[in-house]
CSV table of C-alpha atoms in Angstrom, one decimal:
chain,number,residue,atom,x,y,z
T,1,MET,CA,81.9,123.3,124.4
T,2,ALA,CA,81.5,120.0,122.6
T,3,ARG,CA,83.7,118.6,120.0
T,4,ALA,CA,83.6,115.8,116.9
T,5,THR,CA,86.4,113.5,116.7
T,6,GLY,CA,86.3,109.9,114.7
T,7,VAL,CA,87.1,106.4,115.4
T,8,GLY,CA,90.4,106.3,114.4
T,9,SER,CA,89.9,104.1,110.2
T,10,PHE,CA,89.2,105.9,107.1
T,11,PRO,CA,89.1,104.4,103.5
T,12,GLY,CA,91.5,104.0,100.8
T,13,ALA,CA,94.7,101.2,99.7
T,14,ASP,CA,97.8,103.0,99.7
T,15,GLN,CA,99.6,106.6,101.3
T,16,ARG,CA,98.0,108.9,98.6
T,17,ASP,CA,94.4,107.7,101.1
T,18,PHE,CA,96.2,108.2,104.2
T,19,ASP,CA,97.5,111.4,103.2
T,20,GLU,CA,94.3,113.1,102.2
T,21,ALA,CA,92.7,111.5,105.3
T,22,LEU,CA,95.2,113.3,107.2
T,23,ARG,CA,93.9,116.5,104.9
T,24,ILE,CA,90.2,116.0,105.9
T,25,VAL,CA,91.3,115.6,110.4
T,26,LEU,CA,93.5,118.1,110.1
T,27,GLY,CA,90.9,120.1,108.1
T,28,GLU,CA,88.5,119.9,109.3
T,29,LEU,CA,88.8,119.3,113.0
T,30,GLY,CA,91.9,121.0,113.6
T,31,SER,CA,91.0,123.7,115.0
T,32,GLU,CA,88.5,124.8,118.3
T,33,GLY,CA,86.0,122.5,118.5
T,34,GLY,CA,87.0,119.3,117.6
T,35,LEU,CA,89.5,117.0,118.6
T,36,PRO,CA,91.6,116.0,114.8
T,37,PHE,CA,93.5,112.4,115.9
T,38,LEU,CA,96.6,110.2,113.7
T,39,PRO,CA,94.2,108.3,111.2
T,40,GLU,CA,94.4,104.8,110.3
T,41,VAL,CA,94.0,103.3,106.4
T,42,PRO,CA,93.7,99.2,107.6
T,43,GLY,CA,92.3,99.4,103.2
T,44,ARG,CA,96.3,99.5,102.7
T,45,GLY,CA,96.9,95.9,104.0
T,46,THR,CA,97.3,93.7,107.0
T,47,HIS,CA,100.1,95.8,108.4
T,48,ALA,CA,98.3,98.6,108.7
T,49,GLY,CA,95.5,97.4,110.3
T,50,MET,CA,94.4,97.6,114.0
T,51,THR,CA,95.6,94.8,115.2
T,52,GLY,CA,98.9,95.2,112.6
T,53,ARG,CA,99.8,99.1,113.9
T,54,ALA,CA,99.9,97.3,117.3
T,55,VAL,CA,102.1,94.1,116.8
T,56,GLY,CA,104.0,96.5,115.5
T,57,LEU,CA,104.9,98.6,118.4
T,58,LEU,CA,105.8,95.3,120.2
T,59,GLY,CA,109.4,96.1,120.7
T,60,GLU,CA,109.5,93.2,124.1
T,61,LEU,CA,108.1,90.6,121.7
T,62,ASP,CA,108.5,88.9,118.2
T,63,ALA,CA,105.5,88.5,115.9
T,64,ASP,CA,105.1,87.5,111.8
T,65,LEU,CA,102.2,87.1,110.0
T,66,GLN,CA,100.7,83.5,108.8
T,67,PRO,CA,97.3,82.6,106.8
T,68,ASP,CA,95.7,82.9,109.6
T,69,GLY,CA,97.0,86.3,111.1
T,70,TRP,CA,98.7,87.2,113.0
T,71,ARG,CA,101.3,85.1,115.9
T,72,LEU,CA,103.5,85.6,118.5
T,73,THR,CA,107.2,83.8,117.7
T,74,GLY,CA,109.3,84.3,120.8
T,75,THR,CA,111.3,86.9,122.4
T,76,SER,CA,114.3,87.3,120.4
T,77,GLY,CA,114.7,90.9,119.7
T,78,ALA,CA,115.3,90.0,116.0
T,79,PRO,CA,110.8,90.5,114.6
T,80,ALA,CA,110.4,89.1,111.2
T,81,LEU,CA,109.7,90.6,108.4
T,82,ASP,CA,105.9,92.0,108.8
T,83,GLN,CA,106.3,92.8,112.2
T,84,ARG,CA,109.5,95.3,111.1
T,85,ARG,CA,106.9,96.3,107.7
T,86,ALA,CA,104.3,97.6,110.2
T,87,ARG,CA,106.7,99.3,112.2
T,88,SER,CA,107.5,101.2,108.9
T,89,LEU,CA,104.3,102.0,108.1
T,90,LEU,CA,103.2,103.3,111.2
T,91,ALA,CA,106.7,105.2,111.6
T,92,GLN,CA,106.0,107.0,107.5
T,93,ASP,CA,102.6,108.2,108.9
T,94,LEU,CA,103.8,110.1,112.4
T,95,ASP,CA,106.5,111.6,109.9
T,96,THR,CA,103.7,112.9,107.4
T,97,LEU,CA,101.5,113.8,110.9
T,98,GLU,CA,105.0,115.8,112.1
T,99,GLU,CA,105.0,117.3,109.2
T,100,ARG,CA,101.7,118.6,108.9
T,101,ALA,CA,100.8,119.3,112.8
T,102,ALA,CA,103.8,121.6,113.3
T,103,GLY,CA,101.9,123.8,114.5
T,104,LEU,CA,99.2,121.9,116.4
T,105,THR,CA,98.7,123.9,119.7
T,106,GLY,CA,95.2,121.8,120.8
T,107,ASP,CA,95.2,117.8,122.1
T,108,LEU,CA,95.6,115.4,119.3
T,109,LYS,CA,94.2,111.2,119.4
T,110,VAL,CA,96.6,107.9,118.4
T,111,GLN,CA,94.4,104.8,118.6
T,112,VAL,CA,96.1,101.4,119.6
T,113,THR,CA,94.1,97.9,120.3
T,114,GLY,CA,93.8,97.2,123.5
T,115,PRO,CA,95.1,94.2,125.8
T,116,TRP,CA,92.1,91.9,125.2
T,117,THR,CA,91.4,92.4,121.7
T,118,LEU,CA,94.4,91.8,120.8
T,119,ALA,CA,94.9,88.9,122.8
T,120,ALA,CA,91.3,88.0,121.3
T,121,THR,CA,92.7,88.6,117.6
T,122,VAL,CA,96.8,86.9,118.1
T,123,GLU,CA,98.0,83.9,117.9
T,124,ARG,CA,100.5,81.5,120.6
T,125,PRO,CA,103.4,80.7,119.0
T,126,ARG,CA,102.2,77.0,119.2
T,127,GLY,CA,98.9,78.1,117.9
T,128,ASP,CA,95.7,78.8,119.3
T,129,LYS,CA,95.0,82.5,120.8
T,130,VAL,CA,96.7,84.0,122.9
T,131,LEU,CA,93.6,84.6,125.2
T,132,ALA,CA,94.1,80.8,125.6
T,133,ASP,CA,97.2,81.5,127.9
T,134,HIS,CA,96.7,83.2,131.1
T,135,GLY,CA,101.0,83.7,131.1
T,136,ALA,CA,100.7,84.1,127.1
T,137,ARG,CA,98.2,87.0,127.8
T,138,ARG,CA,99.9,88.3,131.5
T,139,ASP,CA,103.1,88.5,128.8
T,140,LEU,CA,101.4,90.4,125.9
T,141,ALA,CA,99.7,92.7,128.1
T,142,GLN,CA,102.8,94.0,130.0
T,143,ALA,CA,105.1,94.3,126.4
T,144,LEU,CA,102.2,96.6,124.8
T,145,ALA,CA,102.3,98.7,128.0
T,146,VAL,CA,105.8,99.2,127.6
T,147,ALA,CA,105.6,99.9,123.4
T,148,VAL,CA,102.1,102.7,124.6
T,149,GLY,CA,104.6,104.3,126.6
T,150,GLU,CA,107.5,104.1,124.0
T,151,HIS,CA,104.9,104.8,121.4
T,152,LEU,CA,103.3,108.6,123.2
T,153,ALA,CA,106.5,109.1,124.7
T,154,ASP,CA,108.1,109.7,120.2
T,155,VAL,CA,104.4,110.4,119.5
T,156,ARG,CA,104.8,113.7,121.7
T,157,ARG,CA,108.7,114.2,120.5
T,158,ARG,CA,107.3,114.7,116.9
T,159,LEU,CA,104.7,117.6,118.3
T,160,PRO,CA,104.4,120.8,119.4
T,161,ASP,CA,105.0,120.9,123.3
T,162,ALA,CA,101.4,122.8,123.7
T,163,ALA,CA,99.6,119.7,122.4
T,164,ARG,CA,98.2,117.1,124.8
T,165,ILE,CA,98.0,113.7,124.0
T,166,VAL,CA,95.2,111.4,123.9
T,167,LEU,CA,95.6,107.6,123.9
T,168,GLN,CA,92.3,106.0,122.2
T,169,LEU,CA,92.2,102.4,124.1
T,170,ASP,CA,90.7,99.9,120.7
T,171,GLU,CA,88.8,96.8,122.6
T,172,PRO,CA,85.9,95.6,120.5
T,173,ALA,CA,86.5,92.7,121.5
T,174,LEU,CA,86.6,93.2,125.3
T,175,PRO,CA,83.0,91.8,125.8
T,176,ALA,CA,82.7,88.9,123.6
T,177,VAL,CA,85.7,88.3,126.2
T,178,LEU,CA,84.0,88.4,129.4
T,179,ALA,CA,81.5,86.5,128.1
T,180,ALA,CA,83.6,83.3,127.0
T,181,ARG,CA,81.8,84.2,123.1
T,182,ILE,CA,85.2,83.9,121.5
T,183,PRO,CA,85.9,80.4,119.1
T,184,THR,CA,89.2,78.4,120.0
T,185,ALA,CA,90.7,77.6,116.8
T,186,SER,CA,89.5,74.5,116.1
T,187,GLY,CA,86.1,76.2,115.9
T,188,PHE,CA,84.0,73.7,118.1
T,189,GLY,CA,84.2,75.5,121.5
T,190,LYS,CA,84.7,78.8,123.2
T,191,HIS,CA,87.7,80.5,125.2
T,192,ARG,CA,86.2,80.3,128.6
T,193,ALA,CA,85.7,83.8,130.3
T,194,ILE,CA,87.9,86.6,131.8
T,195,HIS,CA,87.3,87.0,134.7
T,196,PRO,CA,86.5,91.6,135.7
T,197,PRO,CA,89.2,91.3,137.8
T,198,GLU,CA,91.9,89.7,135.7
T,199,ALA,CA,90.4,91.7,132.8
T,200,SER,CA,90.8,95.5,134.3
T,201,GLU,CA,93.8,94.6,135.6
T,202,ALA,CA,95.9,94.4,132.6
T,203,LEU,CA,93.9,97.5,131.1
T,204,GLN,CA,95.4,99.5,134.4
T,205,TRP,CA,99.4,98.4,133.1
T,206,VAL,CA,98.6,100.2,129.3
T,207,ILE,CA,96.4,103.1,131.2
T,208,GLU,CA,99.2,103.6,134.1
T,209,ALA,CA,101.6,103.2,130.9
T,210,ALA,CA,100.3,106.1,128.9
T,211,GLY,CA,99.2,108.8,131.3
T,212,PRO,CA,95.9,110.3,132.5
T,213,ASP,CA,94.8,111.0,128.9
T,214,VAL,CA,93.3,107.7,128.2
T,215,TRP,CA,90.1,106.9,126.9
T,216,VAL,CA,88.6,103.3,125.5
T,217,HIS,CA,86.8,102.6,122.5
T,218,CYS,CA,84.7,99.6,122.7
T,219,CYS,CA,81.7,100.1,120.0
T,220,ALA,CA,80.1,96.5,120.2
T,221,PRO,CA,76.8,95.7,122.3
T,222,GLN,CA,77.2,95.6,126.4
T,223,ALA,CA,80.4,97.9,126.5
T,224,PRO,CA,81.4,96.9,130.3
T,225,ILE,CA,82.0,100.8,130.7
T,226,ALA,CA,81.8,100.6,135.0
T,227,LEU,CA,84.8,98.5,134.2
T,228,LEU,CA,87.0,100.3,132.3
T,229,ARG,CA,86.1,103.5,134.4
T,230,GLY,CA,87.5,101.2,137.0
T,231,ALA,CA,90.9,100.7,135.5
T,232,GLY,CA,91.8,104.1,135.0
T,233,ALA,CA,90.4,105.3,132.0
T,234,THR,CA,89.2,108.2,131.9
T,235,GLY,CA,86.6,108.6,129.2
T,236,VAL,CA,84.8,105.5,126.7
T,237,MET,CA,83.2,106.1,123.4
T,238,VAL,CA,80.8,104.0,122.9
T,239,ASP,CA,78.1,103.4,119.8
T,240,LEU,CA,74.7,105.4,121.4
T,241,ASP,CA,72.7,103.0,119.3
T,242,LEU,CA,74.5,100.1,121.1
T,243,LEU,CA,73.6,101.7,124.7
T,244,ASP,CA,71.3,99.3,126.5
T,245,ALA,CA,69.9,100.9,130.1
T,246,ASP,CA,72.6,100.3,132.2
T,247,GLY,CA,75.0,101.7,129.7
T,248,HIS,CA,72.8,104.7,129.2
T,249,ASP,CA,73.4,105.0,133.3
T,250,ALA,CA,77.1,104.3,133.0
T,251,CYS,CA,77.7,107.0,130.2
T,252,ALA,CA,75.7,109.5,132.7
T,253,GLU,CA,77.7,108.5,135.9
T,254,ALA,CA,80.9,108.6,133.9
T,255,LEU,CA,79.8,112.7,133.0
T,256,GLU,CA,78.9,113.5,136.5
T,257,ALA,CA,82.1,112.5,137.5
T,258,GLY,CA,84.1,114.7,135.2
T,259,ASP,CA,85.1,112.3,133.1
T,260,THR,CA,85.0,112.2,129.2
T,261,VAL,CA,82.0,110.3,126.9
T,262,VAL,CA,82.7,109.9,123.3
T,263,LEU,CA,79.4,109.8,121.8
T,264,GLY,CA,79.5,107.4,118.5
T,265,VAL,CA,76.1,109.3,116.6
T,266,VAL,CA,76.6,109.3,113.0
T,267,PRO,CA,76.6,105.7,111.2
T,268,PRO,CA,79.3,105.5,109.1
T,269,LEU,CA,77.5,104.1,105.7
T,270,GLY,CA,74.5,105.3,104.3
T,271,ALA,CA,73.7,109.0,104.1
T,272,ALA,CA,74.8,110.9,107.2
T,273,ARG,CA,72.1,112.8,109.3
T,274,MET,CA,71.5,116.4,109.2
T,275,PRO,CA,73.9,118.4,111.7
T,276,LYS,CA,70.2,120.0,112.9
T,277,GLY,CA,69.1,116.3,113.6
T,278,THR,CA,71.8,114.6,115.2
T,279,ILE,CA,72.0,117.5,117.7
T,280,GLU,CA,67.8,116.8,118.0
T,281,ARG,CA,69.5,113.1,119.0
T,282,VAL,CA,71.7,113.5,121.5
T,283,LEU,CA,69.5,116.6,123.6
T,284,ARG,CA,66.5,114.0,124.1
T,285,TRP,CA,69.2,111.4,124.9
T,286,LEU,CA,70.9,114.2,127.6
T,287,ASP,CA,67.2,114.8,128.4
T,288,LEU,CA,66.4,111.4,128.9
T,289,LEU,CA,69.4,111.3,131.1
T,290,GLY,CA,68.2,114.1,133.3
T,291,LEU,CA,72.1,116.1,132.1
T,292,ASP,CA,71.7,119.6,131.7
T,293,PRO,CA,73.6,120.2,128.0
T,294,GLU,CA,75.2,123.6,129.0
T,295,GLN,CA,76.7,121.8,132.2
T,296,VAL,CA,78.6,118.5,130.5
T,297,SER,CA,79.5,119.3,127.1
T,298,GLU,CA,82.8,120.4,127.4
T,299,ARG,CA,83.3,116.4,128.5
T,300,LEU,CA,81.3,115.4,125.3
T,301,LEU,CA,82.0,114.3,122.5
T,302,LEU,CA,80.5,113.0,118.7
T,303,SER,CA,81.5,110.9,116.7
T,304,PRO,CA,81.0,108.3,113.5
T,305,SER,CA,79.5,105.4,115.5
T,306,CYS,CA,82.3,103.2,114.0
T,307,GLY,CA,85.3,103.3,111.8
T,308,LEU,CA,85.7,104.8,108.3
T,309,ALA,CA,87.2,102.1,106.2
T,310,ALA,CA,83.6,101.1,104.9
T,311,THR,CA,82.7,104.3,104.2
T,312,PRO,CA,82.8,105.6,100.7
T,313,ALA,CA,85.7,108.2,99.8
T,314,THR,CA,82.9,111.0,98.5
T,315,GLN,CA,81.5,110.5,101.7
T,316,VAL,CA,83.9,111.2,104.8
T,317,ARG,CA,84.4,114.4,104.8
T,318,PRO,CA,80.0,115.3,105.1
T,319,LEU,CA,80.1,113.1,107.2
T,320,VAL,CA,82.7,115.0,109.0
T,321,ASP,CA,81.2,118.5,108.1
T,322,VAL,CA,78.3,116.7,110.0
T,323,LEU,CA,79.7,116.2,113.4
T,324,ARG,CA,81.9,119.4,113.7
T,325,ARG,CA,78.6,121.2,113.1
T,326,ALA,CA,76.5,119.3,115.5
T,327,SER,CA,79.1,119.8,118.1
T,328,ALA,CA,79.5,123.7,117.6
T,329,GLY,CA,75.4,123.6,117.6
T,330,LEU,CA,75.5,121.7,120.9
T,331,SER,CA,77.9,124.6,122.6
T,332,GLY,CA,75.4,127.2,121.1
T,333,GLY,CA,77.1,127.7,117.6
T,334,ALA,CA,76.4,128.3,114.3
């Protein structure tokens, strides 16, 4: 049966907003037909954003927060205050999840920024992005692999034994990394393109450390679906509106091969489509690909097309409800 889930981020600016986001996730998606997840509320500050949460996980690399963003500082084992704050905030969120999800018996998804988006956003100790240095890229990816393994072990320890953990690697910058579209620090040039074998290798390190259930989210045009699956991802998360012909074909191949496709079908801003309209849109897409809904529904999930950080708080629950009802409708439910 098709299920509904989310990309990760929710609106808000303080801990009460995280608590509300978790209530919505567990309440709307915690039963059959939904995939709950650990929400992110980046409006709480840089430490709670996708880069800050990933930097906070890094135990083998130290980092601090500069005016231009996060910067690696070395491997002394003495993380700076900002990195410790990011780590502490994530631990606090996990404490809340552990308390609220004590009866969870199904799957749960957690999100971590992938190695290439991290390399495109974090600076080296001597300036410019990690992306500029082969050795730094390698060190960051390997440190992230270790951190992801430890993070997932911590999450599993906090949840009931019956719960299955799915890792979502967020790689919105990967197409730009592959196409040499990431600006240098000066702003006058672009970083060199990363060749697919190197991109795949770094992803593979992280995916292998995470285990068998890893999906990669890329809400950008030209998402490299074949590369992601070749690196070991068992699922891809894409925005239906951004798929080109190659992307449609790659999603069909993934579904036919038994992998998961999470289809972004509801925009995070503006009025959400009614469930019926969303169902009809997905059915037209499956028909275009020549796929039988009954045969692929167990491997198909519906989500917002991107995160909900900018969505008005009053629209979040109705949007999630549309996804939940649409996924039930695809499966023949009410």
